[in-house]
Amino acid sequence: MKKILAIVLAVVLCMSLTTAAFASEADPAADLADTRWYFGYAVEGLGDMVQFYHFYPDDLGIGAVFYAGYAWNQITFSGTWTVTEDPCDYEALPERGDEVAPVTGTAPYTITLTGWDGQELDKLAYDGEHVYNIAVNTNCSPMTGGGTYVLNKADDAALEAYADTFEGELGIAYMNFVAPEDESCTLQLNTNGTYEDLMVMFVEGTWAKDESGAIVLTPASEMDDGATVTEQEDGTWKYVSTSGDELVVNQVKEAAVAYTFKGTFPFNGVDADLVIAALDDGTCTATVAAFGMELAIDAGTYTFAEPAIFTFSFEGAGEIVSEFGGETGVQVTYTNPAVEAIGGAELTVTCGVVIG
């Protein structure tokens, strides 16, 4: 009997040590790379709605890329992701329904999402079996496919069931180039590793950065030319095709937001946001945000004069000059007599400058 007991204990001990070794060798980054995590549900009259995250492996030379898609890929976010062994609290719904209680807990891993500007966007919780979509900035209203849900790993059945949504993932632009002597000669690199090349002729394919930082373009068709794009000391880039075509190109950089004004107004029973963005290239935009979606309603230019006087020249609202007041000291009153996109009524919103 003692001999049998000893054998059983030895087997149990061996199993415990094997399990511990497996746990210590777990690599959450490897488990997440090249996977999709989703929450799907049916919407009456509209078919299946899916929110999902696609975690790409780190093979572009720009970090491991993520893609978040909502509302049939009409609302998207992209950036890079890392996963660390840091506990992360979560509260998320396992399914939809007014009576459904959220699940709560602490996952052993934290997925950190970083934007292309290098700033942290969000965090997700991960326990090896589920990703908990507790994101705020990379999420949207449940009315448009967002919400805080428990995401499952997409297996073969899910990949087939939601193929249209998954395969409809948009290639969000990562970098754009243009030839200064001919603006029709362009190159766009997408965050999903694809590209569209119009420098010499139209070519599609995949791209990645090599160890030297050069961008290597590999065409989808063997009949097409590939190319290499390298940055020069003067800030320009040199495009060289495999056939020997050479072009000097410039990177197209979007203007950054220099100042932001924000106000709220009632719209269809909720508080909608009106955001006026003053960009560092002297242009400005007015955008309405509601129900997890954004809609551009106006654009124009602006000037700034000391100490804090902004003069906006909008296409729709006309000239607006800032005034002192409000919680943050400077505000503008945006008035547009006919904003058709949000009902055709006169819109008047006082927006205070956002500090920080």
Coordinates of C-alpha atoms in Angstrom, one line a residue, residues 34-353:
D34 CA -1.7 36.8 -35.4
T35 CA -5.0 36.3 -33.7
R36 CA -8.5 38.0 -33.8
W37 CA -10.6 38.4 -30.7
Y38 CA -14.3 39.2 -31.1
F39 CA -17.7 39.7 -29.7
G40 CA -20.5 39.0 -32.1
Y41 CA -24.3 39.3 -31.9
A42 CA -27.3 39.7 -34.1
V43 CA -29.0 43.0 -34.7
E44 CA -32.6 42.8 -35.9
G45 CA -32.9 43.9 -39.5
L46 CA -29.2 44.5 -39.8
G47 CA -27.6 41.0 -39.5
D48 CA -24.6 40.2 -37.4
M49 CA -22.6 43.0 -35.6
V50 CA -19.0 42.2 -34.6
Q51 CA -16.5 44.2 -32.6
F52 CA -13.0 42.8 -32.9
Y53 CA -9.3 43.3 -32.3
H54 CA -6.7 41.9 -34.7
F55 CA -3.3 41.6 -33.1
Y56 CA -0.6 41.4 -35.7
P57 CA 2.9 39.9 -35.1
D58 CA 5.8 42.2 -34.9
D59 CA 7.1 41.7 -38.4
L60 CA 6.9 45.2 -40.1
G61 CA 9.8 46.8 -38.2
I62 CA 7.4 49.3 -36.5
G63 CA 6.2 47.2 -33.5
A64 CA 3.3 44.8 -33.2
V65 CA 0.3 46.4 -34.8
F66 CA -3.3 46.2 -33.6
Y67 CA -6.5 46.9 -35.5
A68 CA -9.9 47.5 -33.8
G69 CA -13.0 47.4 -35.9
Y70 CA -16.6 48.2 -35.1
A71 CA -19.9 48.6 -37.0
W72 CA -18.7 46.5 -40.0
N73 CA -15.4 48.3 -40.0
Q74 CA -17.0 51.8 -40.3
I75 CA -15.3 52.8 -37.0
T76 CA -11.7 51.7 -36.7
F77 CA -8.6 52.3 -34.6
S78 CA -5.0 51.3 -35.1
G79 CA -1.6 51.5 -33.4
T80 CA 0.8 49.1 -31.7
W81 CA 0.3 46.7 -28.8
T82 CA 2.4 45.1 -26.1
V83 CA 1.4 42.6 -23.4
T84 CA 3.0 42.5 -19.9
E85 CA 2.6 40.3 -16.8
D86 CA 0.8 43.1 -14.9
P87 CA -2.6 42.4 -13.2
C88 CA -5.5 44.2 -14.8
D89 CA -8.9 44.6 -13.3
Y90 CA -11.9 44.2 -15.6
E91 CA -15.7 44.4 -15.7
A92 CA -17.2 43.3 -18.9
L93 CA -20.5 41.8 -20.3
P94 CA -20.3 38.2 -21.5
E95 CA -23.4 38.7 -23.7
R96 CA -25.9 41.4 -24.6
G97 CA -29.2 42.0 -22.7
D98 CA -30.7 44.3 -20.1
E99 CA -30.6 41.6 -17.4
V100 CA -27.1 40.4 -18.1
A101 CA -24.7 40.9 -15.2
P102 CA -21.1 41.8 -16.0
V103 CA -18.2 39.5 -15.1
T104 CA -15.5 41.0 -12.9
G105 CA -12.1 40.0 -11.9
T106 CA -8.4 40.6 -12.3
A107 CA -6.5 39.2 -15.3
P108 CA -2.8 38.4 -15.0
Y109 CA -1.9 40.2 -18.2
T110 CA -2.3 43.8 -19.4
I111 CA -2.4 44.6 -23.1
T112 CA -1.3 48.2 -23.7
L113 CA -2.4 49.9 -26.9
T114 CA -0.2 52.8 -28.2
G115 CA -1.2 55.3 -30.9
W116 CA 1.0 56.2 -33.8
D117 CA 1.9 59.4 -32.0
G118 CA 3.6 57.3 -29.3
Q119 CA 1.0 58.1 -26.7
E120 CA -0.8 55.4 -24.7
L121 CA -4.4 54.9 -26.1
D122 CA -5.9 52.2 -23.9
K123 CA -5.5 49.0 -21.9
L124 CA -7.2 45.7 -22.3
A125 CA -7.2 42.8 -19.8
Y126 CA -6.1 39.3 -20.9
D127 CA -6.2 36.0 -19.0
G128 CA -5.1 33.6 -21.7
E129 CA -8.7 32.6 -22.5
H130 CA -10.4 35.9 -23.1
V131 CA -9.6 39.5 -23.9
Y132 CA -11.7 41.9 -21.9
N133 CA -12.5 45.0 -23.9
I134 CA -12.4 47.6 -21.2
A135 CA -11.0 50.2 -23.6
V136 CA -12.3 53.8 -23.6
N137 CA -10.6 55.6 -26.5
T138 CA -10.5 52.6 -28.8
N139 CA -14.2 51.8 -28.3
C140 CA -17.5 53.4 -29.2
S141 CA -21.1 53.5 -28.3
P142 CA -23.0 50.2 -28.1
M143 CA -25.4 51.7 -30.5
T144 CA -22.7 51.6 -33.2
G145 CA -21.1 48.2 -32.3
G146 CA -19.0 49.2 -29.3
G147 CA -19.4 48.4 -25.6
T148 CA -17.5 46.7 -22.8
Y149 CA -17.6 43.0 -23.7
V150 CA -15.8 39.7 -23.1
L151 CA -13.9 38.9 -26.4
N152 CA -13.4 35.3 -27.5
K153 CA -10.5 34.1 -29.7
A154 CA -11.8 33.6 -33.3
D155 CA -11.6 29.9 -34.1
D156 CA -12.2 28.4 -37.6
A157 CA -16.0 28.5 -37.1
A158 CA -15.9 32.2 -36.1
L159 CA -13.6 33.1 -38.9
E160 CA -16.1 31.6 -41.3
A161 CA -19.2 33.0 -39.7
Y162 CA -17.8 36.6 -39.6
A163 CA -15.7 36.3 -42.7
D164 CA -17.2 39.4 -44.4
T165 CA -16.3 41.6 -41.4
F166 CA -12.9 40.1 -40.7
E167 CA -11.9 40.2 -44.4
G168 CA -13.3 43.7 -44.7
E169 CA -10.7 45.1 -42.4
L170 CA -9.5 48.4 -43.7
G171 CA -5.9 49.2 -44.4
I172 CA -5.3 52.3 -42.3
A173 CA -2.6 54.5 -43.7
Y174 CA 0.7 54.4 -41.8
M175 CA 2.8 56.6 -44.1
N176 CA 2.2 58.4 -47.3
F177 CA 4.7 59.6 -49.9
V178 CA 4.4 61.9 -52.9
A179 CA 6.8 62.9 -55.7
P180 CA 7.1 66.7 -55.5
E181 CA 7.4 67.1 -59.3
D182 CA 4.2 65.0 -59.9
E183 CA 1.5 64.8 -57.2
S184 CA -0.1 61.8 -59.0
C185 CA 3.0 59.7 -58.1
T186 CA 2.1 58.4 -54.6
L187 CA 2.8 55.6 -52.2
Q188 CA 0.7 54.6 -49.3
L189 CA 1.9 52.1 -46.6
N190 CA -1.0 50.6 -44.5
T191 CA -0.9 49.4 -40.9
N192 CA -1.9 45.9 -42.0
G193 CA 1.4 45.5 -44.0
T194 CA -0.1 46.2 -47.4
Y195 CA 0.7 49.1 -49.8
E196 CA -0.6 50.9 -52.9
D197 CA 2.2 52.1 -55.2
L198 CA 1.5 54.7 -57.9
M199 CA 5.0 55.9 -58.4
V200 CA 5.6 54.4 -61.8
M201 CA 2.5 52.2 -62.3
F202 CA -0.1 50.8 -60.0
V203 CA 1.3 48.0 -57.9
E204 CA -0.1 46.4 -54.7
G205 CA 1.7 44.2 -52.2
T206 CA 3.2 44.0 -48.8
W207 CA 5.9 46.0 -47.1
A208 CA 8.2 45.9 -44.1
K209 CA 11.2 47.7 -42.7
D210 CA 14.5 45.9 -42.8
E211 CA 17.3 46.2 -40.1
S212 CA 18.7 49.4 -41.6
G213 CA 15.3 51.1 -41.5
A214 CA 14.7 50.9 -45.3
I215 CA 11.2 50.2 -46.5
V216 CA 11.1 47.1 -48.7
L217 CA 8.1 46.8 -51.0
T218 CA 7.2 43.3 -52.2
P219 CA 4.6 43.1 -55.0
A220 CA 1.7 40.7 -54.9
S221 CA 2.3 39.7 -58.5
E222 CA 5.7 38.5 -59.8
M223 CA 5.0 40.5 -62.9
D224 CA 5.3 43.8 -61.0
D225 CA 8.3 45.6 -59.7
G226 CA 9.2 45.8 -56.1
A227 CA 11.0 48.8 -54.6
T228 CA 13.1 50.1 -51.7
V229 CA 12.4 53.4 -50.1
T230 CA 15.2 54.9 -47.9
E231 CA 15.3 58.2 -45.9
Q232 CA 18.0 60.7 -47.0
E233 CA 20.0 63.1 -44.8
D234 CA 18.0 66.1 -46.0
G235 CA 14.7 64.5 -44.9
T236 CA 13.6 63.4 -48.3
W237 CA 13.2 59.8 -49.3
K238 CA 14.6 57.9 -52.3
Y239 CA 12.4 55.4 -54.1
V240 CA 14.3 52.8 -56.2
S241 CA 12.3 50.1 -58.1
T242 CA 13.8 46.7 -59.0
S243 CA 13.8 47.9 -62.6
G244 CA 16.1 50.8 -61.7
D245 CA 13.5 53.6 -61.6
E246 CA 14.6 56.3 -59.1
L247 CA 12.5 59.1 -57.6
V248 CA 13.0 61.6 -54.8
V249 CA 9.8 61.6 -52.8
N250 CA 8.5 63.5 -49.7
Q251 CA 6.7 62.0 -46.8
V252 CA 3.2 63.5 -46.4
K253 CA 2.7 64.5 -42.8
E254 CA -0.7 65.4 -41.5
A255 CA -1.0 68.7 -39.6
A256 CA -1.1 68.3 -35.8
V257 CA -3.8 69.8 -33.5
A258 CA -2.4 72.9 -31.9
Y259 CA -5.5 74.0 -29.9
T260 CA -8.8 72.4 -29.2
F261 CA -12.1 74.0 -28.2
K262 CA -15.0 71.9 -26.9
G263 CA -18.6 72.4 -26.0
T264 CA -21.8 70.3 -25.6
F265 CA -25.3 70.7 -26.9
P266 CA -28.5 68.6 -26.7
F267 CA -29.1 66.3 -29.7
N268 CA -31.7 63.5 -29.9
G269 CA -31.8 63.1 -26.1
V270 CA -28.1 63.0 -25.5
D271 CA -25.3 65.6 -25.0
A272 CA -23.4 65.8 -28.2
D273 CA -19.9 67.3 -28.4
L274 CA -18.8 70.1 -30.7
V275 CA -15.1 70.1 -31.1
I276 CA -13.2 72.9 -32.9
A277 CA -9.6 71.8 -33.8
A278 CA -7.1 74.5 -34.7
L279 CA -4.2 72.7 -36.6
D280 CA -0.6 73.8 -36.7
D281 CA -0.8 74.5 -40.4
G282 CA -3.4 77.3 -39.9
T283 CA -6.4 75.3 -40.8
C284 CA -9.4 74.4 -38.6
T285 CA -12.3 72.0 -38.4
A286 CA -15.6 71.7 -36.6
T287 CA -16.7 68.2 -35.7
V288 CA -19.8 66.8 -34.0
A289 CA -19.4 63.7 -31.9
A290 CA -22.4 61.7 -30.7
F291 CA -23.4 58.0 -30.2
G292 CA -19.7 57.0 -30.6
M293 CA -19.5 58.5 -34.1
E294 CA -17.9 61.7 -35.4
L295 CA -19.1 64.0 -38.2
A296 CA -17.2 66.9 -39.8
I297 CA -19.6 69.8 -40.2
D298 CA -17.3 72.7 -41.1
A299 CA -13.8 73.7 -42.0
G300 CA -11.7 76.8 -42.6
T301 CA -8.6 78.7 -41.5
Y302 CA -7.6 80.6 -38.4
T303 CA -5.1 83.1 -37.0
F304 CA -3.7 83.6 -33.5
A305 CA -2.6 86.8 -31.9
E306 CA -1.3 87.5 -28.4
P307 CA -2.3 87.3 -25.7
A308 CA -5.0 84.7 -26.7
I309 CA -7.1 85.9 -29.6
F310 CA -8.2 83.4 -32.2
T311 CA -9.9 84.5 -35.4
F312 CA -11.6 81.6 -37.2
S313 CA -12.8 81.9 -40.8
F314 CA -15.2 78.9 -41.4
E315 CA -16.8 78.1 -44.7
G316 CA -20.2 77.6 -43.1
A317 CA -20.1 79.6 -39.8
G318 CA -18.1 82.5 -41.2
E319 CA -15.8 84.6 -39.0
I320 CA -15.7 83.9 -35.3
V321 CA -13.4 85.7 -32.9
S322 CA -12.6 84.2 -29.5
E323 CA -13.5 86.0 -26.3
F324 CA -12.2 85.8 -22.7
G325 CA -14.4 83.8 -20.3
G326 CA -15.5 80.3 -19.4
E327 CA -13.8 77.8 -17.1
T328 CA -10.5 77.8 -19.0
G329 CA -10.3 81.5 -19.8
V330 CA -10.8 81.5 -23.6
Q331 CA -13.9 80.5 -25.5
V332 CA -15.6 80.8 -28.9
T333 CA -19.3 80.8 -29.7
Y334 CA -19.8 78.8 -32.9
T335 CA -23.0 79.6 -34.7
N336 CA -24.0 77.9 -38.0
P337 CA -27.4 78.9 -39.4
A338 CA -28.1 75.6 -41.3
V339 CA -26.1 72.5 -40.4
E340 CA -28.0 70.0 -42.6
A341 CA -26.0 67.0 -41.3
I342 CA -27.6 67.3 -37.8
G343 CA -31.1 68.4 -38.6
G344 CA -30.9 71.6 -40.6
A345 CA -31.5 73.9 -37.6
E346 CA -29.3 76.7 -36.4
L347 CA -26.5 75.4 -34.2
T348 CA -25.1 77.7 -31.5
V349 CA -22.5 76.2 -29.1
T350 CA -20.1 77.9 -26.7
C351 CA -16.8 76.0 -26.7
G352 CA -14.0 76.5 -24.2
V353 CA -10.4 75.9 -25.0

